[in-house]
Amino acid sequence: MPSDTTKALILLLALLHAKSLPGVYTLRSLSYFIKARNLTEPAIGLLEASKYHSRVWFDDLDLNIHLNNSSYNKMMDFARIQLCTLLFPGWQHRHKFDMCLAQTVLFFKAEVPRFSKYTITSRIFAWDDKWIWMQHRFSIKRTTRPVRKTLEIAAAIEQGVGISDGAAPVRDEDVVVEEEDEDDIDPIDAKAPKSTINSVSQVNLGNHPNDAIADLPDKLCCIAYSRMVAKHPKGKTIVPVKLFEKMGHKEAYPGEWEQYRQLGMSLIEGMMKIGDPTADLPPATRRLVNPTRARI
């Protein structure tokens, strides 16, 4: 019989790796269907995003002690299921079709640190007559901290705003200009205007005459894309636009979907050429696709 110490260590290891225990993945997946079981209409619009929140735990860590590569894909599974249950309520048990994953592409920008909270913002990004592309943005919260702004502080010093007599002059080595990464700002989901300093009166000098407080957007750590296809039980492909209409989605104005789709596909088509040795070759003859697709 194992000793009490051994039992305690086994229990501790199980608790630290609870998300990876047998059956947990299945239970977590089913939980999203259970939560959305009473939905009869889409909870969000077709072009809106859903947010999945999680935290890096012990079983998510790699040798660099941050979120490992496999966890990105595993968490995207949950984010995709959540998005599909909100967009297509009853898609499996009531409408009897499957959303199948064909491909994922990930672009890493920064690490997701150990034990930190992170958010996956997922949305439908583009589609054609067969495929549906989803975008997933992994982001973490930034802490509000001093950011030294050269021009604003210089103007404040000239006008004597908040600077006592005898204060040390601004030196180049004292000033740090932090450039904002454009990718950190979600161009579609940006709901609040970016915090900026418009006048000297708005300058907050903080603890140092060269410091101005500025709020920063969430830090983008990874952008990922999933290529999905909706399948009828008999194995036939369901045309995305027909699927959207059948599930109750409507355009806010004529042509809205097509404008959105074209913008997304322009990026997707360029991305698909990365690492493709046949990208510069003339297109080969392709089998014609039957335009008659399965209906839900």
XYZ file of C-alpha atoms in Angstrom:
296
model
C 0.000 0.000 0.000
C 1.359 3.454 -0.831
C 2.193 5.644 2.101
C 0.233 8.731 3.065
C 3.045 10.896 1.691
C 2.864 9.139 -1.679
C -0.910 9.541 -1.786
C -0.583 13.232 -0.971
C 1.984 13.728 -3.767
C -0.221 11.909 -6.277
C -3.218 14.015 -5.260
C -1.152 17.198 -5.523
C 0.085 16.281 -9.009
C -3.484 15.480 -10.075
C -4.735 18.851 -8.824
C -1.907 20.743 -10.527
C -2.663 18.969 -13.812
C -6.448 18.828 -13.460
C -7.043 20.271 -16.944
C -5.152 17.374 -18.526
C -6.763 14.493 -16.655
C -8.634 11.855 -18.723
C -12.161 12.947 -19.597
C -11.702 16.617 -18.618
C -11.360 17.770 -22.250
C -14.609 16.025 -23.174
C -16.465 17.412 -20.165
C -15.261 20.938 -20.866
C -16.356 20.650 -24.493
C -19.791 19.358 -23.519
C -20.243 22.167 -21.003
C -20.558 24.747 -23.825
C -23.376 22.777 -25.454
C -25.122 22.484 -22.079
C -24.859 26.239 -21.466
C -26.309 26.999 -24.899
C -28.988 24.286 -24.882
C -31.827 26.805 -24.484
C -30.649 29.122 -27.261
C -32.998 29.202 -30.240
C -31.509 32.257 -31.949
C -27.895 33.379 -32.387
C -26.528 35.052 -29.271
C -24.154 37.256 -31.294
C -24.141 38.641 -34.816
C -22.280 36.892 -37.609
C -19.471 39.463 -37.639
C -19.226 39.828 -33.850
C -16.601 38.194 -31.660
C -16.758 35.940 -28.628
C -14.230 36.039 -25.809
C -12.840 32.964 -24.066
C -10.941 33.558 -20.812
C -8.396 31.188 -19.315
C -5.226 31.077 -17.227
C -1.843 29.453 -17.779
C -1.570 26.603 -15.270
C 1.087 23.985 -14.484
C 0.056 21.608 -17.259
C 0.254 24.468 -19.792
C 3.923 25.257 -19.162
C 6.777 24.351 -21.493
C 10.549 24.327 -20.883
C 10.578 28.129 -21.116
C 7.960 28.298 -18.329
C 5.239 29.900 -20.429
C 2.198 28.732 -22.415
C 3.242 25.757 -24.555
C 2.429 25.251 -28.236
C -0.037 22.400 -27.719
C -2.083 24.443 -25.250
C -2.642 27.137 -27.879
C -4.378 24.569 -30.080
C -6.273 22.976 -27.197
C -7.609 26.312 -25.976
C -8.584 27.252 -29.529
C -10.765 24.138 -29.581
C -12.780 25.492 -26.665
C -12.865 28.987 -28.184
C -14.163 27.571 -31.478
C -16.845 25.494 -29.758
C -17.969 28.520 -27.750
C -18.117 30.688 -30.883
C -20.075 28.062 -32.836
C -22.611 27.529 -30.048
C -23.235 31.295 -29.940
C -23.436 31.713 -33.718
C -25.203 28.454 -34.598
C -27.365 27.372 -31.633
C -28.327 23.724 -31.822
C -25.950 23.067 -34.702
C -25.270 19.461 -33.663
C -28.319 18.112 -31.861
C -31.054 20.116 -33.625
C -29.759 21.009 -37.090
C -27.601 17.897 -37.430
C -24.414 19.214 -39.005
C -20.775 19.198 -37.959
C -18.131 21.924 -37.936
C -14.902 20.196 -38.950
C -11.401 21.638 -38.571
C -9.178 21.414 -41.660
C -6.193 23.626 -40.804
C -4.737 25.993 -38.235
C -2.058 28.651 -38.743
C -0.448 30.438 -35.787
C 1.736 33.528 -35.712
C 3.459 34.092 -32.357
C 4.307 37.645 -31.303
C 5.000 37.380 -27.576
C 4.855 34.836 -24.774
C 1.889 34.252 -22.507
C 3.647 34.230 -19.106
C 3.199 31.539 -16.465
C 0.045 31.717 -14.338
C -1.191 34.777 -16.218
C -4.770 35.317 -17.370
C -5.315 35.574 -21.095
C -8.223 36.116 -23.481
C -8.936 34.484 -26.835
C -11.042 36.768 -29.041
C -12.586 34.626 -31.798
C -14.647 35.604 -34.819
C -15.531 34.512 -38.323
C -12.924 36.219 -40.472
C -13.638 35.155 -44.065
C -15.321 32.469 -46.162
C -15.737 31.231 -49.725
C -18.062 28.654 -51.304
C -16.694 25.918 -49.013
C -14.387 27.089 -46.229
C -15.010 29.272 -43.172
C -11.970 30.993 -41.718
C -11.946 31.975 -38.035
C -9.504 34.345 -36.386
C -8.269 33.912 -32.804
C -6.369 36.652 -30.970
C -4.516 35.649 -27.774
C -4.004 38.707 -25.584
C -3.038 39.536 -22.012
C -3.726 42.596 -19.885
C -1.046 45.233 -19.594
C -0.442 47.005 -16.326
C -0.825 50.784 -16.442
C 2.657 52.177 -15.973
C 4.567 55.418 -16.647
C 5.391 56.061 -20.296
C 7.754 58.947 -20.935
C 6.572 61.251 -23.704
C 9.196 63.661 -25.010
C 7.102 66.348 -26.719
C 4.333 66.605 -24.131
C 6.732 66.815 -21.187
C 8.940 69.375 -22.929
C 5.877 71.569 -23.523
C 4.814 71.140 -19.903
C 8.220 72.191 -18.647
C 8.232 75.250 -20.892
C 4.909 76.395 -19.436
C 5.906 75.407 -15.910
C 3.084 72.883 -15.452
C 3.700 70.968 -12.247
C 7.445 71.655 -12.283
C 8.950 73.234 -9.163
C 11.730 75.786 -9.335
C 15.156 74.256 -9.564
C 13.961 70.991 -11.137
C 16.515 69.130 -13.194
C 16.243 69.723 -16.959
C 15.070 66.942 -19.254
C 17.960 64.922 -20.620
C 17.829 62.667 -23.655
C 18.983 59.683 -21.608
C 16.079 60.225 -19.179
C 13.424 59.997 -21.872
C 12.103 56.659 -23.088
C 9.632 56.656 -25.958
C 7.635 53.441 -26.127
C 6.070 52.807 -29.512
C 2.702 51.131 -29.595
C 2.391 47.967 -31.679
C -0.409 48.476 -34.209
C -1.338 44.787 -33.991
C -2.206 45.199 -30.305
C -5.322 47.161 -31.268
C -8.081 44.996 -32.677
C -9.376 47.007 -35.661
C -12.775 45.306 -35.617
C -13.476 44.873 -31.915
C -12.133 48.229 -30.723
C -15.074 49.613 -28.750
C -13.373 52.337 -26.731
C -11.247 55.162 -28.154
C -7.546 54.908 -27.488
C -6.322 57.021 -24.581
C -4.236 59.918 -25.846
C -2.802 63.156 -24.494
C -4.251 66.086 -26.427
C -3.024 69.081 -24.428
C -0.526 70.083 -21.797
C -3.283 70.328 -19.190
C -3.888 66.579 -19.557
C -0.292 65.666 -18.739
C 0.051 63.668 -15.533
C 3.631 64.123 -14.357
C 3.507 61.207 -11.885
C 6.494 60.669 -9.591
C 9.014 62.078 -12.025
C 8.746 65.311 -14.041
C 9.412 63.338 -17.229
C 6.702 60.735 -16.692
C 3.206 60.754 -18.142
C 0.673 58.052 -17.347
C -0.913 56.411 -20.387
C -3.297 53.462 -20.651
C -2.123 50.796 -23.065
C -4.284 48.291 -24.983
C -4.104 44.585 -24.272
C -0.866 43.006 -25.413
C -1.321 40.739 -28.430
C 0.619 37.498 -27.994
C -0.581 35.356 -30.893
C -2.820 35.582 -33.954
C -4.204 32.272 -35.215
C -6.488 31.273 -38.060
C -8.648 28.152 -38.307
C -10.028 26.791 -41.565
C -13.388 25.123 -40.940
C -16.008 23.397 -43.045
C -19.654 22.677 -42.261
C -20.584 19.079 -43.076
C -23.968 17.464 -43.578
C -24.368 14.042 -41.863
C -24.115 12.431 -45.318
C -20.704 14.049 -45.778
C -21.705 16.824 -48.169
C -20.400 20.347 -47.730
C -22.805 23.089 -46.674
C -22.275 26.423 -48.424
C -21.305 28.981 -45.736
C -23.665 31.755 -46.916
C -26.604 29.326 -46.985
C -25.615 28.167 -43.520
C -25.549 31.717 -42.160
C -28.974 32.511 -43.556
C -30.482 29.250 -42.350
C -29.200 29.883 -38.820
C -30.975 33.259 -38.679
C -28.193 35.728 -39.496
C -29.045 38.798 -41.534
C -26.978 41.592 -43.023
C -27.257 45.018 -41.401
C -27.150 46.598 -44.866
C -26.934 45.191 -48.424
C -23.438 43.984 -49.267
C -22.145 44.079 -45.665
C -21.064 40.445 -45.654
C -19.338 40.655 -49.031
C -17.309 43.714 -48.023
C -16.217 41.989 -44.830
C -15.491 38.718 -46.665
C -13.340 40.351 -49.342
C -11.196 42.138 -46.752
C -10.644 38.885 -44.878
C -9.943 36.808 -47.991
C -7.326 39.289 -49.221
C -5.307 38.534 -46.090
C -6.040 34.799 -46.125
C -4.955 34.359 -49.737
C -1.663 36.115 -49.068
C -1.090 34.127 -45.882
C -1.687 30.804 -47.638
C 1.203 31.530 -50.010
C 3.687 31.636 -47.129
C 5.838 28.539 -47.346
C 3.961 27.210 -50.381
C 6.579 26.053 -52.959
C 3.935 26.032 -55.699
C 2.765 29.607 -55.069
C 4.593 30.998 -58.131
C 3.700 28.091 -60.428
C 0.857 28.370 -62.962
C -2.411 26.998 -61.591
C -3.074 23.363 -62.348
C -6.350 22.086 -63.774
C -8.742 21.515 -60.891
C -11.777 19.326 -60.627
C -15.000 21.291 -60.926
C -16.974 21.488 -57.711
C -20.610 20.568 -57.882
C -22.491 23.846 -57.220
C -25.416 21.963 -55.658
C -24.592 21.589 -52.009
C -26.358 19.913 -49.161
C -28.998 21.870 -47.328
C -29.560 21.841 -43.594
